[in-house]
XYZ file of N, CA and C in Angstrom:
591
model
N 21.048 9.209 115.321
C 21.100 8.419 114.110
C 20.828 6.955 114.463
N 19.951 6.351 113.699
C 19.586 4.956 113.969
C 20.735 4.020 113.573
N 20.726 2.784 114.101
C 21.763 1.817 113.710
C 21.792 1.578 112.195
N 20.614 1.549 111.567
C 20.549 1.346 110.119
C 21.227 2.515 109.386
N 20.969 3.723 109.847
C 21.606 4.897 109.225
C 23.119 4.867 109.440
N 23.533 4.444 110.621
C 24.970 4.342 110.903
C 25.632 3.325 109.985
N 24.971 2.178 109.777
C 25.514 1.163 108.863
C 25.578 1.711 107.434
N 24.551 2.424 107.033
C 24.528 3.007 105.697
C 25.647 4.011 105.507
N 25.865 4.830 106.524
C 26.947 5.809 106.460
C 28.310 5.115 106.430
N 28.459 4.063 107.219
C 29.718 3.310 107.233
C 29.974 2.660 105.873
N 28.927 2.151 105.238
C 29.077 1.549 103.911
C 29.472 2.605 102.886
N 28.830 3.740 102.930
C 29.180 4.824 102.000
C 30.637 5.246 102.201
N 31.073 5.334 103.462
C 32.471 5.689 103.745
C 33.434 4.630 103.207
N 33.086 3.353 103.373
C 33.915 2.276 102.814
C 34.064 2.425 101.301
N 32.960 2.720 100.646
C 32.997 2.895 99.190
C 33.832 4.104 98.790
N 33.693 5.191 99.506
C 34.466 6.395 99.186
C 35.956 6.167 99.424
N 36.289 5.526 100.535
C 37.701 5.242 100.818
C 38.298 4.315 99.753
N 37.550 3.284 99.388
C 38.023 2.355 98.362
C 38.132 3.051 97.014
N 37.181 3.933 96.720
C 37.202 4.642 95.441
C 38.468 5.476 95.305
N 38.891 6.121 96.372
C 40.125 6.910 96.306
C 41.328 6.000 96.089
N 41.374 4.888 96.803
C 42.482 3.938 96.610
C 42.531 3.436 95.172
N 41.374 3.102 94.622
C 41.312 2.607 93.243
C 41.761 3.704 92.279
N 41.280 4.915 92.481
C 41.663 6.009 91.575
C 43.185 6.201 91.577
N 43.779 6.211 92.750
C 45.225 6.438 92.849
C 45.999 5.266 92.252
N 45.559 4.046 92.500
C 46.283 2.866 92.014
C 46.077 2.613 90.525
N 44.867 2.845 90.045
C 44.517 2.445 88.680
C 44.334 3.620 87.718
N 44.209 4.831 88.243
C 43.945 5.969 87.368
C 42.494 5.992 86.935
N 42.188 6.968 86.122
C 40.800 7.126 85.690
C 40.317 5.932 84.881
N 41.184 5.360 84.066
C 40.796 4.216 83.248
C 40.419 2.994 84.066
N 41.019 2.835 85.237
C 40.727 1.688 86.092
C 39.684 1.967 87.149
N 39.129 3.177 87.118
C 38.132 3.590 88.104
C 36.775 3.068 87.635
N 36.499 1.817 87.999
C 35.272 1.154 87.546
C 34.474 0.658 88.739
N 33.227 0.336 88.472
C 32.356 -0.216 89.509
C 32.965 -1.497 90.068
N 33.420 -2.375 89.180
C 34.006 -3.636 89.623
C 35.224 -3.433 90.497
N 36.099 -2.511 90.097
C 37.319 -2.266 90.886
C 36.970 -1.726 92.270
N 35.996 -0.832 92.338
C 35.621 -0.236 93.632
C 34.936 -1.266 94.521
N 34.058 -2.081 93.957
C 33.386 -3.081 94.803
C 34.379 -4.137 95.297
N 35.328 -4.519 94.446
C 36.360 -5.479 94.896
C 37.214 -4.867 96.008
N 37.620 -3.627 95.832
C 38.495 -2.978 96.818
C 37.778 -2.711 98.138
N 36.485 -2.494 98.078
C 35.737 -2.156 99.291
C 35.126 -3.364 99.981
N 34.898 -4.435 99.217
C 34.181 -5.579 99.772
C 32.683 -5.325 99.882
N 32.217 -4.265 99.249
C 30.800 -3.892 99.287
C 30.151 -4.371 97.993
N 28.914 -4.791 98.084
C 28.225 -5.332 96.907
C 27.914 -4.250 95.883
N 27.739 -4.695 94.655
C 27.356 -3.808 93.560
C 26.040 -3.106 93.879
N 25.099 -3.859 94.426
C 23.806 -3.282 94.787
C 23.930 -2.152 95.803
N 24.835 -2.331 96.766
C 25.038 -1.283 97.772
C 25.648 -0.029 97.151
N 26.592 -0.227 96.224
C 27.177 0.938 95.550
C 26.078 1.720 94.835
N 25.243 1.014 94.078
C 24.173 1.701 93.349
C 23.133 2.287 94.300
N 22.878 1.603 95.410
C 21.928 2.129 96.387
C 22.412 3.464 96.956
N 23.701 3.535 97.294
C 24.233 4.739 97.941
C 24.574 5.854 96.951
N 25.015 5.499 95.755
C 25.508 6.537 94.842
C 24.811 6.565 93.482
N 24.160 5.490 93.092
C 23.420 5.486 91.844
C 24.248 5.172 90.614
N 25.520 5.569 90.606
C 26.392 5.318 89.455
C 27.841 5.560 89.856
N 28.753 5.130 89.022
C 30.175 5.376 89.278
C 30.477 6.869 89.149
N 29.766 7.557 88.249
C 29.968 9.007 88.115
C 29.539 9.740 89.382
N 28.430 9.317 89.956
C 27.980 9.944 91.202
C 28.936 9.643 92.352
N 29.506 8.435 92.345
C 30.507 8.095 93.360
C 31.730 8.996 93.200
N 32.186 9.187 91.965
C 33.333 10.064 91.712
C 33.022 11.492 92.143
N 31.811 11.943 91.871
C 31.411 13.290 92.270
C 31.391 13.424 93.791
N 30.854 12.417 94.471
C 30.802 12.444 95.938
C 32.206 12.419 96.529
N 33.085 11.648 95.935
C 34.470 11.578 96.410
C 35.168 12.922 96.235
N 34.997 13.526 95.076
C 35.587 14.844 94.821
C 35.023 15.865 95.798
N 33.723 15.851 95.968
C 33.067 16.785 96.888
C 33.567 16.594 98.319
N 33.738 15.348 98.728
C 34.204 15.043 100.087
C 35.550 15.722 100.356
N 36.505 15.535 99.435
C 37.841 16.070 99.662
C 37.928 17.561 99.407
N 37.142 18.062 98.483
C 37.114 19.508 98.267
C 36.549 20.208 99.498
N 35.543 19.610 100.102
C 34.975 20.177 101.333
C 36.021 20.234 102.443
N 36.820 19.168 102.574
C 37.862 19.150 103.609
C 38.916 20.219 103.341
N 39.320 20.337 102.079
C 40.317 21.359 101.735
C 39.768 22.755 102.018
N 38.558 23.042 101.569
C 37.985 24.371 101.797
C 37.803 24.660 103.281
N 37.415 23.667 104.042
C 37.277 23.852 105.498
C 38.617 24.214 106.125
N 39.665 23.516 105.725
C 41.008 23.825 106.245
C 41.431 25.244 105.882
N 41.146 25.647 104.640
C 41.538 26.988 104.202
C 40.803 28.069 104.984
N 39.500 27.889 105.152
C 38.718 28.889 105.891
C 39.165 28.939 107.350
N 39.441 27.774 107.946
C 39.922 27.759 109.334
C 41.256 28.487 109.465
N 42.120 28.339 108.470
C 43.420 29.014 108.535
C 43.250 30.531 108.491
N 42.261 30.995 107.767
C 42.020 32.439 107.674
C 41.466 33.002 108.984
N 40.682 32.216 109.682
C 40.035 32.701 110.896
C 41.031 33.087 111.985
N 42.210 32.483 111.964
C 43.191 32.822 113.001
C 44.154 33.924 112.541
N 44.020 34.363 111.296
C 44.914 35.405 110.774
C 44.449 36.780 111.251
N 45.409 37.580 111.687
C 45.069 38.905 112.223
C 45.117 39.997 111.172
N 45.906 39.786 110.122
C 46.005 40.798 109.064
C 45.779 40.132 107.713
N 45.559 40.952 106.718
C 45.375 40.409 105.366
C 46.633 39.678 104.915
N 47.762 40.237 105.218
C 49.017 39.616 104.790
C 49.239 38.261 105.468
N 48.989 38.178 106.764
C 49.158 36.888 107.444
C 48.088 35.887 107.001
N 46.925 36.400 106.591
C 45.894 35.526 106.056
C 46.314 34.879 104.746
N 46.933 35.677 103.879
C 47.421 35.136 102.609
C 48.502 34.091 102.883
N 49.394 34.377 103.814
C 50.437 33.405 104.169
C 49.807 32.102 104.686
N 48.822 32.238 105.565
C 48.157 31.058 106.125
C 47.442 30.262 105.036
N 46.796 30.947 104.122
C 46.080 30.295 103.033
C 47.032 29.459 102.172
N 48.144 30.063 101.766
C 49.124 29.374 100.927
C 49.713 28.174 101.668
N 50.131 28.377 102.876
C 50.768 27.298 103.626
C 49.798 26.167 103.937
N 48.563 26.512 104.227
C 47.564 25.483 104.514
C 47.273 24.651 103.272
N 47.156 25.299 102.132
C 46.901 24.574 100.885
C 48.046 23.610 100.589
N 49.262 24.109 100.670
C 50.418 23.263 100.363
C 50.589 22.137 101.385
N 50.278 22.411 102.653
C 50.335 21.357 103.675
C 49.281 20.284 103.395
N 48.095 20.706 102.963
C 47.047 19.747 102.627
C 47.514 18.833 101.493
N 48.166 19.408 100.496
C 48.666 18.633 99.357
C 49.673 17.582 99.832
N 50.559 17.972 100.727
C 51.546 17.021 101.241
C 50.900 15.962 102.134
N 49.994 16.386 102.992
C 49.389 15.478 103.968
C 48.368 14.518 103.340
N 47.742 14.940 102.251
C 46.679 14.152 101.618
C 46.971 14.010 100.124
N 48.139 13.481 99.831
C 48.592 13.413 98.434
C 47.608 12.668 97.540
N 47.072 11.558 98.006
C 46.138 10.789 97.182
C 44.897 11.617 96.847
N 44.326 12.254 97.856
C 43.151 13.097 97.616
C 43.512 14.281 96.722
N 44.701 14.830 96.910
C 45.133 15.953 96.082
C 45.275 15.538 94.624
N 45.751 14.321 94.389
C 45.821 13.818 93.017
C 44.433 13.820 92.377
N 43.451 13.387 93.129
C 42.080 13.394 92.617
C 41.596 14.827 92.380
N 41.767 15.691 93.364
C 41.253 17.056 93.264
C 41.875 17.847 92.123
N 43.098 17.497 91.751
C 43.792 18.211 90.676
C 43.803 17.409 89.377
N 42.895 16.463 89.247
C 42.855 15.580 88.071
C 41.916 16.123 87.004
N 42.070 15.580 85.808
C 41.158 15.946 84.719
C 39.740 15.447 85.032
N 39.626 14.337 85.762
C 38.313 13.839 86.148
C 37.604 14.858 87.040
N 38.311 15.402 88.012
C 37.715 16.416 88.887
C 37.420 17.692 88.114
N 38.304 18.048 87.187
C 38.055 19.232 86.357
C 36.770 19.071 85.552
N 36.588 17.897 84.947
C 35.365 17.652 84.167
C 34.135 17.713 85.061
N 34.249 17.136 86.238
C 33.119 17.163 87.168
C 32.787 18.604 87.544
N 33.806 19.390 87.866
C 33.534 20.761 88.302
C 32.996 21.616 87.154
N 33.413 21.331 85.924
C 32.872 22.073 84.783
C 31.419 21.666 84.525
N 31.132 20.377 84.575
C 29.786 19.881 84.288
C 28.815 20.216 85.416
N 29.319 20.214 86.636
C 28.464 20.432 87.803
C 28.792 21.756 88.488
N 29.287 22.723 87.724
C 29.774 23.971 88.298
C 28.807 24.662 89.229
N 27.579 24.884 88.781
C 26.604 25.595 89.620
C 26.282 24.805 90.882
N 26.033 23.498 90.714
C 25.709 22.669 91.876
C 26.877 22.631 92.864
N 28.091 22.536 92.328
C 29.271 22.509 93.187
C 29.425 23.837 93.927
N 29.247 24.938 93.214
C 29.344 26.254 93.874
C 28.285 26.390 94.955
N 27.059 25.956 94.651
C 25.990 26.039 95.652
C 26.318 25.192 96.877
N 26.854 24.003 96.666
C 27.187 23.106 97.776
C 28.319 23.671 98.626
N 29.226 24.421 98.011
C 30.377 24.955 98.729
C 30.139 26.372 99.245
N 28.964 26.928 98.960
C 28.711 28.322 99.287
C 28.984 28.654 100.748
N 28.568 27.778 101.655
C 28.774 28.058 103.077
C 30.254 28.162 103.412
N 31.059 27.272 102.865
C 32.493 27.330 103.146
C 33.139 28.521 102.459
N 32.764 28.761 101.198
C 33.345 29.893 100.477
C 32.909 31.211 101.088
N 31.735 31.241 101.710
C 31.296 32.479 102.330
C 32.237 32.848 103.478
N 32.875 31.851 104.107
C 33.873 32.152 105.131
C 35.055 32.883 104.535
N 35.449 32.497 103.323
C 36.520 33.188 102.601
C 36.079 34.613 102.273
N 34.853 34.748 101.743
C 34.319 36.071 101.406
C 34.177 36.929 102.662
N 33.720 36.341 103.754
C 33.559 37.097 104.995
C 34.892 37.560 105.560
N 35.942 36.817 105.279
C 37.259 37.245 105.721
C 37.803 38.345 104.804
N 37.560 38.213 103.511
C 38.109 39.158 102.543
C 37.397 40.505 102.563
N 36.077 40.498 102.540
C 35.315 41.736 102.356
C 35.681 42.848 103.341
N 35.767 42.576 104.639
C 36.135 43.655 105.559
C 37.552 44.179 105.311
N 38.420 43.319 104.829
C 39.797 43.745 104.563
C 39.881 44.599 103.305
N 39.027 44.320 102.347
C 38.942 45.183 101.165
C 38.377 46.539 101.597
N 37.307 46.509 102.373
C 36.666 47.756 102.830
C 37.597 48.589 103.707
N 38.469 47.926 104.468
C 39.414 48.645 105.332
C 40.664 49.091 104.579
N 40.761 48.723 103.311
C 41.928 49.113 102.524
C 43.140 48.223 102.718
N 42.964 47.053 103.354
C 44.080 46.110 103.552
C 44.348 45.263 102.322
N 43.330 45.083 101.496
C 43.451 44.332 100.245
C 43.005 45.218 99.090
N 43.547 44.948 97.918
C 43.160 45.709 96.724
C 41.655 45.569 96.493
N 41.001 46.622 96.052
C 39.552 46.571 95.816
C 39.222 45.855 94.510
N 39.298 44.554 94.552
C 39.038 43.718 93.390
C 37.825 42.836 93.652
N 37.178 42.369 92.594
C 36.070 41.417 92.801
C 36.586 40.136 93.473
N 35.732 39.548 94.298
C 36.114 38.344 95.047
C 36.684 37.237 94.154
N 36.066 36.938 92.987
C 36.648 35.867 92.162
C 38.087 36.170 91.721
N 38.397 37.438 91.499
C 39.773 37.779 91.120
C 40.723 37.644 92.306
N 40.261 38.013 93.474
C 41.103 37.835 94.665
C 41.372 36.345 94.886
N 40.323 35.529 94.758
C 40.507 34.072 94.890
C 41.522 33.560 93.876
N 41.400 34.018 92.625
C 42.308 33.555 91.569
C 43.737 33.996 91.818
N 43.923 35.232 92.256
C 45.272 35.717 92.534
C 45.878 35.021 93.751
N 45.035 34.721 94.739
C 45.540 34.079 95.960
C 45.831 32.595 95.741
N 44.954 31.907 95.025
C 45.076 30.454 94.920
C 45.629 29.955 93.588
N 45.525 30.744 92.546
C 45.991 30.298 91.232
C 47.437 29.827 91.223
N 48.378 30.633 91.736
C 49.772 30.171 91.761
C 49.982 28.930 92.630
N 49.228 28.832 93.700
C 49.366 27.690 94.605
C 48.869 26.418 93.920
N 47.752 26.525 93.228
C 47.220 25.381 92.494
C 48.207 24.952 91.410
N 48.809 25.928 90.721
C 49.801 25.605 89.697
C 50.985 24.842 90.253
N 51.505 25.288 91.387
C 52.633 24.603 92.035
C 52.200 23.212 92.495
N 51.015 23.113 93.056
C 50.518 21.817 93.532
C 50.406 20.825 92.375
N 49.843 21.259 91.262
C 49.706 20.372 90.095
C 51.078 19.908 89.606
N 52.021 20.822 89.583
C 53.366 20.466 89.117
C 53.989 19.430 90.051
N 53.874 19.660 91.362
C 54.440 18.737 92.345
C 53.752 17.368 92.261
N 52.441 17.383 92.125
C 51.691 16.125 92.057
C 51.997 15.338 90.788
N 52.419 16.026 89.739
C 52.734 15.337 88.485
C 54.067 14.609 88.551
N 54.805 14.821 89.637
C 56.068 14.122 89.815
C 57.276 14.864 89.283
N 57.074 16.086 88.837
C 58.210 16.879 88.366
C 59.084 17.193 89.574
N 60.345 16.879 89.463
C 61.263 16.949 90.604
C 61.760 18.359 90.929
N 61.403 19.348 90.130
C 61.958 20.685 90.337
C 61.127 21.553 91.276
N 60.118 20.991 91.916
C 59.251 21.764 92.808
C 59.460 21.296 94.243
N 59.772 22.233 95.114
C 59.929 21.963 96.541
C 58.799 22.709 97.254
N 57.861 21.974 97.844
C 56.702 22.619 98.457
C 57.080 23.462 99.668
N 58.114 23.082 100.398
C 58.544 23.899 101.535
C 59.083 25.241 101.047
N 59.856 25.195 99.973
C 60.364 26.436 99.394
C 59.206 27.284 98.856
N 58.260 26.650 98.198
C 57.085 27.369 97.688
C 56.311 28.022 98.826
N 56.199 27.328 99.956
C 55.481 27.882 101.107
C 56.190 29.099 101.683
N 57.510 29.170 101.497
C 58.257 30.348 101.957
C 58.165 31.511 100.966
N 58.205 31.201 99.676
C 58.306 32.242 98.651
C 56.944 32.769 98.187
N 55.999 31.882 97.946
C 54.733 32.294 97.340
C 53.923 33.313 98.143
N 53.833 33.199 99.469
C 52.980 34.172 100.169
C 53.342 35.624 99.887
N 54.624 35.966 99.898
C 55.009 37.356 99.650
C 54.763 37.752 98.203
N 55.017 36.838 97.276
C 54.750 37.135 95.861
C 53.270 37.334 95.613
N 52.448 36.493 96.214
C 50.997 36.630 96.056
C 50.519 37.903 96.748
N 51.090 38.180 97.907
C 50.692 39.390 98.633
C 50.896 40.635 97.775
N 51.971 40.683 97.023
C 52.238 41.853 96.167
C 51.100 42.071 95.158
N 50.501 41.008 94.700
C 49.416 41.160 93.731
C 48.096 41.570 94.387
N 47.989 41.394 95.704
C 46.735 41.683 96.405
C 46.827 42.903 97.327
N 48.018 43.396 97.539
C 48.190 44.553 98.434
C 47.500 45.769 97.819
N 46.982 46.662 98.671
C 46.299 47.843 98.130
C 47.247 48.780 97.395
């Protein structure tokens, strides 16, 4: 990578890091070009050069953190020896990510991210296909071996992650009745019951 490309990448990273800080501090209403350029120290022209618009910056930020979350989830599955331990690893990894990256999790579970994923659903799925294929590659042999219920992949994903996403959203909203450590102990077995053959 040339020095110019390295500088460009560093500038884009500065903008993405600042964008997350602005989103967390100001919310969606305060997520503006001016707020991001002030927080990053990067010029307006550079923001438009790298991202084209504030919406594209928000999309890139969402994509950045979703990619990290999906990578962590797929990596957790790769070390699992059974379907049941894989489900446990998936749940615990997701909840650990939420605790470790609370700011990014707030973005990923926001209405802004929901709108982006609905509007850009096909493009987002295509961009994540390589990571999601790791999930599918882990699941398919276990379905074929009879370790998991013979359900379509989207239903397995929903049964495995739906309850975890619900708990994460509740915890991120500040409701005090959710303990993520307790959820990490209880949810894997409950989810396993819905996916067991």
